[in-house]
Tab-separated table of C-alpha atoms in Angstrom:
chain	number	residue	atom	x	y	z
A	1	MET	CA	74.165	100.397	97.992
A	2	ASP	CA	73.611	101.942	101.418
A	3	ASN	CA	74.455	105.652	101.159
A	4	ARG	CA	76.439	105.476	104.413
A	5	VAL	CA	79.067	103.476	102.527
A	6	TYR	CA	80.071	106.541	100.523
A	7	TRP	CA	80.380	108.694	103.618
A	8	ILE	CA	82.621	106.065	105.255
A	9	TRP	CA	84.737	106.103	102.092
A	10	LEU	CA	85.045	109.887	102.323
A	11	GLN	CA	85.884	109.873	106.015
A	12	ASN	CA	88.607	107.293	105.449
A	13	ALA	CA	90.253	109.493	102.831
A	14	PHE	CA	90.089	112.827	104.625
A	15	GLY	CA	90.179	111.814	108.287
A	16	ALA	CA	88.455	113.177	111.377
A	17	GLY	CA	88.032	116.933	111.596
A	18	SER	CA	88.270	117.691	107.888
A	19	PRO	CA	85.634	119.988	106.380
A	20	LYS	CA	86.261	118.583	102.893
A	21	PRO	CA	83.794	115.629	102.800
A	22	VAL	CA	80.772	117.850	103.460
A	23	GLN	CA	82.126	120.596	101.185
A	24	LEU	CA	82.508	118.130	98.317
A	25	VAL	CA	79.083	116.567	98.799
A	26	ARG	CA	77.425	119.973	98.881
A	27	ARG	CA	79.039	120.832	95.549
A	28	ILE	CA	78.153	117.565	93.819
A	29	GLY	CA	74.784	116.821	95.426
A	30	SER	CA	75.362	113.459	97.103
A	31	ALA	CA	78.142	111.255	98.397
A	32	GLU	CA	77.190	108.556	95.893
A	33	LYS	CA	77.446	110.936	92.901
A	34	LEU	CA	80.824	112.042	94.165
A	35	TYR	CA	82.002	108.434	94.332
A	36	GLN	CA	80.689	107.628	90.870
A	37	GLY	CA	82.507	110.662	89.461
A	38	GLY	CA	85.835	108.914	89.863
A	39	THR	CA	89.373	110.233	89.794
A	40	ARG	CA	88.712	112.716	87.012
A	41	LEU	CA	86.110	114.510	89.128
A	42	TRP	CA	88.017	114.281	92.413
A	43	SER	CA	91.204	115.694	90.928
A	44	SER	CA	89.298	118.679	89.543
A	45	PHE	CA	89.038	120.138	93.042
A	46	SER	CA	92.139	122.157	93.818
A	47	PHE	CA	91.725	121.744	97.590
A	48	VAL	CA	92.006	117.928	97.395
A	49	SER	CA	95.654	117.044	98.018
A	50	ASP	CA	97.588	114.319	96.197
A	51	LYS	CA	97.639	112.259	99.381
A	52	GLU	CA	93.864	112.560	99.763
A	53	LEU	CA	93.331	111.741	96.093
A	54	ALA	CA	95.391	108.590	96.507
A	55	ALA	CA	93.332	107.598	99.553
A	56	LEU	CA	90.095	108.103	97.609
A	57	ASN	CA	91.392	105.643	95.014
A	58	VAL	CA	92.898	103.031	97.319
A	59	TYR	CA	89.937	102.536	99.675
A	60	GLY	CA	86.758	101.883	97.705
A	61	ALA	CA	83.064	101.196	98.249
A	62	GLU	CA	83.645	97.464	98.776
A	63	GLN	CA	85.895	98.053	101.775
A	64	ALA	CA	83.550	100.707	103.146
A	65	ALA	CA	80.545	98.377	102.752
A	66	ALA	CA	82.366	95.625	104.640
A	67	ALA	CA	83.223	98.075	107.414
A	68	LEU	CA	79.600	99.236	107.663
A	69	GLU	CA	78.369	95.647	107.895
A	70	TYR	CA	80.831	94.940	110.688
A	71	TYR	CA	79.894	98.068	112.660
A	72	LEU	CA	76.215	97.182	112.472
A	73	LYS	CA	76.896	93.598	113.597
A	74	LEU	CA	78.612	95.025	116.672
A	75	GLY	CA	75.445	96.967	117.463
A	76	GLN	CA	76.875	100.378	116.612
A	77	LYS	CA	74.794	102.987	114.841
A	78	VAL	CA	76.436	104.659	111.868
A	79	ILE	CA	75.034	108.134	111.280
A	80	THR	CA	75.871	110.507	108.433
A	81	PRO	CA	74.708	114.029	107.482
A	82	ASP	CA	72.004	112.410	105.319
A	83	ASP	CA	70.335	110.736	108.327
A	84	GLU	CA	67.504	112.129	110.449
A	85	ASP	CA	69.373	111.243	113.652
A	86	TYR	CA	72.378	113.399	112.708
A	87	PRO	CA	72.497	116.266	115.249
A	88	VAL	CA	71.063	119.419	113.678
A	89	LEU	CA	73.500	121.682	115.507
A	90	LEU	CA	76.491	119.860	114.008
A	91	LYS	CA	75.338	120.793	110.521
A	92	GLU	CA	75.960	124.443	111.445
A	93	ILE	CA	79.684	124.092	112.164
A	94	TYR	CA	82.505	124.615	109.680
A	95	ASN	CA	83.736	121.005	109.751
A	96	PRO	CA	80.860	118.622	110.564
A	97	PRO	CA	81.891	114.960	110.778
A	98	ALA	CA	81.231	112.764	107.754
A	99	VAL	CA	80.356	109.825	109.989
A	100	LEU	CA	79.337	109.418	113.612
A	101	TYR	CA	79.627	106.029	115.294
A	102	VAL	CA	77.120	105.789	118.109
A	103	GLN	CA	76.296	103.428	120.924
A	104	GLY	CA	73.004	104.494	122.465
A	105	ASP	CA	70.406	107.072	121.448
A	106	LEU	CA	71.184	110.400	119.756
A	107	THR	CA	67.516	111.298	119.252
A	108	ILE	CA	67.547	112.656	122.814
A	109	LEU	CA	68.991	115.838	121.280
A	110	SER	CA	65.949	116.456	119.091
A	111	ASP	CA	63.748	118.465	121.459
A	112	ALA	CA	66.058	119.309	124.343
A	113	VAL	CA	68.484	122.036	125.271
A	114	SER	CA	71.959	120.522	125.246
A	115	ILE	CA	74.745	121.859	127.447
A	116	SER	CA	78.361	120.756	127.362
A	117	ILE	CA	80.315	120.784	130.615
A	118	VAL	CA	84.098	120.484	130.400
A	119	GLY	CA	87.164	121.272	132.451
A	120	THR	CA	90.484	120.071	133.722
A	121	ARG	CA	91.143	116.447	134.631
A	122	LYS	CA	93.016	117.505	137.788
A	123	ALA	CA	90.189	119.563	139.204
A	124	SER	CA	89.744	120.942	142.688
A	125	GLN	CA	86.913	119.713	144.874
A	126	ASN	CA	85.241	123.068	144.303
A	127	GLY	CA	85.208	122.524	140.513
A	128	LEU	CA	84.181	118.870	140.776
A	129	ASN	CA	81.239	119.747	143.019
A	130	ALA	CA	80.145	122.531	140.684
A	131	ALA	CA	80.240	120.300	137.602
A	132	ARG	CA	78.258	117.550	139.324
A	133	GLU	CA	75.665	119.830	140.920
A	134	ILE	CA	75.070	121.946	137.814
A	135	ALA	CA	74.755	118.825	135.651
A	136	TYR	CA	72.289	117.423	138.189
A	137	GLY	CA	70.243	120.623	137.997
A	138	LEU	CA	70.311	120.570	134.193
A	139	ALA	CA	69.085	116.980	134.172
A	140	LEU	CA	66.169	117.890	136.429
A	141	LYS	CA	65.213	120.498	133.800
A	142	ASN	CA	65.407	117.850	131.034
A	143	ALA	CA	68.527	119.319	129.437
A	144	VAL	CA	71.009	116.892	127.864
A	145	VAL	CA	74.500	117.081	129.379
A	146	ILE	CA	77.429	116.532	127.010
A	147	SER	CA	81.052	115.965	127.961
A	148	GLY	CA	84.150	114.032	126.943
A	149	GLY	CA	84.129	110.978	129.207
A	150	ALA	CA	87.490	111.825	130.784
A	151	LEU	CA	88.446	111.949	134.461
A	152	GLY	CA	87.873	115.041	136.559
A	153	ILE	CA	85.242	117.545	135.443
A	154	ASP	CA	83.968	115.340	132.584
A	155	SER	CA	83.214	112.398	134.862
A	156	GLU	CA	81.456	114.544	137.447
A	157	ALA	CA	79.295	116.142	134.749
A	158	HIS	CA	78.190	112.739	133.463
A	159	LYS	CA	77.580	111.460	137.002
A	160	GLY	CA	75.592	114.538	137.956
A	161	ALA	CA	73.305	114.094	134.960
A	162	LEU	CA	72.797	110.412	135.772
A	163	ASN	CA	72.078	111.235	139.420
A	164	GLY	CA	69.361	113.593	138.189
A	165	ARG	CA	67.914	110.749	136.095
A	166	GLY	CA	68.770	112.706	132.986
A	167	LYS	CA	70.406	111.887	129.683
A	168	THR	CA	74.079	112.461	128.982
A	169	ILE	CA	76.371	112.018	125.983
A	170	ALA	CA	80.096	111.236	126.053
A	171	ILE	CA	82.036	112.183	122.914
A	172	LEU	CA	85.170	110.063	122.684
A	173	PRO	CA	88.583	110.722	121.046
A	174	CYS	CA	88.911	107.126	119.806
A	175	GLY	CA	86.927	104.207	118.386
A	176	LEU	CA	84.093	102.708	120.416
A	177	GLU	CA	85.875	99.351	120.611
A	178	TYR	CA	89.176	100.809	121.787
A	179	PRO	CA	89.851	100.242	125.529
A	180	TYR	CA	89.885	103.933	126.391
A	181	LEU	CA	90.267	104.995	130.019
A	182	MET	CA	89.105	101.747	131.612
A	183	ASP	CA	88.598	103.492	134.964
A	184	ASN	CA	85.473	104.947	133.363
A	185	ALA	CA	84.241	101.785	131.644
A	186	ILE	CA	81.380	101.371	134.127
A	187	LEU	CA	80.410	105.029	133.735
A	188	ARG	CA	80.280	104.662	129.949
A	189	ARG	CA	78.054	101.632	130.289
A	190	GLU	CA	75.726	103.516	132.633
A	191	ILE	CA	75.497	106.423	130.192
A	192	VAL	CA	74.127	104.063	127.530
A	193	ASP	CA	71.992	101.981	129.904
A	194	PHE	CA	70.200	105.094	131.153
A	195	GLY	CA	69.264	106.353	127.710
A	196	GLY	CA	72.286	108.417	126.712
A	197	ALA	CA	74.973	107.767	124.137
A	198	LEU	CA	78.655	107.314	123.397
A	199	VAL	CA	79.677	109.113	120.210
A	200	THR	CA	82.832	109.266	118.106
A	201	GLU	CA	83.879	110.008	114.536
A	202	TYR	CA	86.704	107.467	114.738
A	203	PRO	CA	86.315	103.907	113.370
A	204	MET	CA	85.926	101.159	115.881
A	205	HIS	CA	89.435	100.195	117.066
A	206	THR	CA	91.112	103.555	116.466
A	207	PRO	CA	93.394	104.423	119.420
A	208	VAL	CA	93.790	107.899	120.845
A	209	GLN	CA	96.093	109.658	118.392
A	210	ARG	CA	98.019	112.894	118.527
A	211	GLY	CA	95.632	115.814	118.137
A	212	ALA	CA	92.534	113.674	118.666
A	213	PHE	CA	91.356	115.596	121.720
A	214	GLN	CA	91.493	118.939	119.935
A	215	VAL	CA	89.595	117.488	116.954
A	216	ARG	CA	87.049	115.851	119.259
A	217	ASN	CA	86.493	119.046	121.255
A	218	ARG	CA	84.831	120.809	118.313
A	219	LEU	CA	82.060	118.196	118.548
A	220	ILE	CA	81.592	118.716	122.285
A	221	SER	CA	80.879	122.380	121.609
A	222	GLY	CA	79.223	121.920	118.232
A	223	MET	CA	76.620	119.466	119.486
A	224	ALA	CA	75.530	121.805	122.288
A	225	HIS	CA	73.576	125.038	122.586
A	226	GLY	CA	75.982	126.248	125.245
A	227	VAL	CA	79.296	125.290	126.836
A	228	LEU	CA	80.207	125.562	130.510
A	229	ILE	CA	83.875	125.590	131.485
A	230	ALA	CA	83.606	124.370	135.070
A	231	GLU	CA	87.297	124.683	135.947
A	232	ALA	CA	90.307	125.500	133.816
A	233	PRO	CA	93.758	126.899	134.531
A	234	LYS	CA	95.401	129.003	131.826
A	235	LYS	CA	96.776	126.078	129.791
A	236	SER	CA	93.824	123.711	130.111
A	237	GLY	CA	92.633	121.797	127.054
A	238	ALA	CA	89.115	122.868	128.020
A	239	LEU	CA	89.962	126.317	126.683
A	240	ILE	CA	90.209	124.772	123.201
A	241	THR	CA	86.583	123.720	123.574
A	242	ALA	CA	85.706	127.276	124.583
A	243	LYS	CA	87.526	128.572	121.479
A	244	HIS	CA	85.527	126.194	119.280
A	245	ALA	CA	82.329	127.299	120.996
A	246	LEU	CA	83.004	130.958	120.265
A	247	GLU	CA	83.798	130.181	116.624
A	248	GLN	CA	80.565	128.176	116.392
A	249	ASN	CA	78.509	130.994	117.904
A	250	ARG	CA	77.620	129.011	121.023
A	251	GLU	CA	76.933	130.487	124.450
A	252	VAL	CA	79.989	130.212	126.724
A	253	PHE	CA	79.649	130.055	130.515
A	254	VAL	CA	82.225	129.802	133.280
A	255	PHE	CA	82.167	128.767	136.896
A	256	ILE	CA	84.852	130.439	139.013
A	257	GLY	CA	85.784	129.006	142.377
A	258	GLU	CA	87.883	130.342	145.218
A	259	ASP	CA	91.344	129.321	143.958
A	260	GLU	CA	92.219	131.955	141.342
A	261	LYS	CA	95.096	129.908	139.899
A	262	ALA	CA	92.931	126.821	139.393
A	263	PHE	CA	90.262	128.908	137.658
A	264	SER	CA	92.601	131.335	135.869
A	265	GLY	CA	91.447	130.135	132.446
A	266	CYS	CA	87.830	130.695	133.429
A	267	ILE	CA	88.671	134.162	134.722
A	268	ALA	CA	90.294	135.021	131.375
A	269	LEU	CA	87.199	133.801	129.524
A	270	GLU	CA	84.961	135.954	131.717
A	271	GLU	CA	87.127	138.965	130.943
A	272	ASP	CA	86.585	138.200	127.242
A	273	GLY	CA	82.815	138.123	127.638
A	274	ALA	CA	81.849	134.660	128.896
A	275	ALA	CA	78.963	134.631	131.354
A	276	ARG	CA	79.798	133.726	134.945
A	277	ILE	CA	77.221	131.334	136.379
A	278	TYR	CA	76.528	129.607	139.674
A	279	THR	CA	73.577	127.287	139.041
A	280	ALA	CA	71.867	125.272	136.334
A	281	GLU	CA	69.152	127.915	136.212
A	282	ASP	CA	71.778	130.520	135.297
A	283	VAL	CA	72.904	128.360	132.374
A	284	LEU	CA	69.386	127.786	131.066
A	285	LYS	CA	68.165	131.405	131.224
A	286	PRO	CA	69.330	132.441	127.712
A	287	PHE	CA	67.657	129.427	126.162
A	288	ALA	CA	64.369	129.933	128.010
A	289	SER	CA	63.973	133.407	126.532
A	290	ARG	CA	64.971	132.166	123.093
A	291	ARG	CA	62.338	129.432	123.199
A	292	ARG	CA	59.647	131.900	124.203
A	293	GLN	CA	60.538	134.037	121.192
A	294	GLU	CA	60.461	131.017	118.848
A	295	SER	CA	56.998	130.014	120.097
A	296	VAL	CA	55.456	133.438	119.371
């Protein structure tokens, strides 16, 4: 049986954002061996709850195999930690996803610097311009731009990368077949058509659920070498992405515009050590020196 079946089974039981599927597989050796171990093995792990144990029993390999077949018929790629296309940087984080559902091409991450650009949906023109222009500059330098596909800063980051004829990835908080934010449906199609990708860890028709954005944000930071907060007031959700980035040992950058209130979250991040930048070149400097050291 296709090994991806067992990862789908695990993801169904533990849900998005859980570190347990990868922890269990690392202990046992493979997702298939874990499945074959049955209830006696699964219940031997003290960190597996009764609810999770029940889910492992209720949803089996047959259901997971049928789901995989359906995803593939829809043209989606189903990528697990066992696959070559699974982003290397995601394997470094505490809670890597058991399954990624992808429309487009994730191999663009293989040999490129990847930079996430995030920020508030209700951004000022100053922040929108910065996100678009910096993403454009990154694309010209062959960096991959990652964001969340939302309105505001996210959209401008994706558009800037496309304007620079670069590749961009949108990481979504719902299934690929769910009608999420239809105002950006054309943008999502362009991202794929121009060689980028739409990515999610949620099965195909999963709607946006409570907490999904926070869970998704760890992937926006985890898939990137660095994260730019282009505009964020003090209570912006983008600051959660910055928190994930710091926990994942990623570079954190901020752009700070003229309106101190609009950029108050960015100002706080700078005070805590984030690097203030103005251009794409500023963002790429740390990675240029790192690459020179790796090539020696």
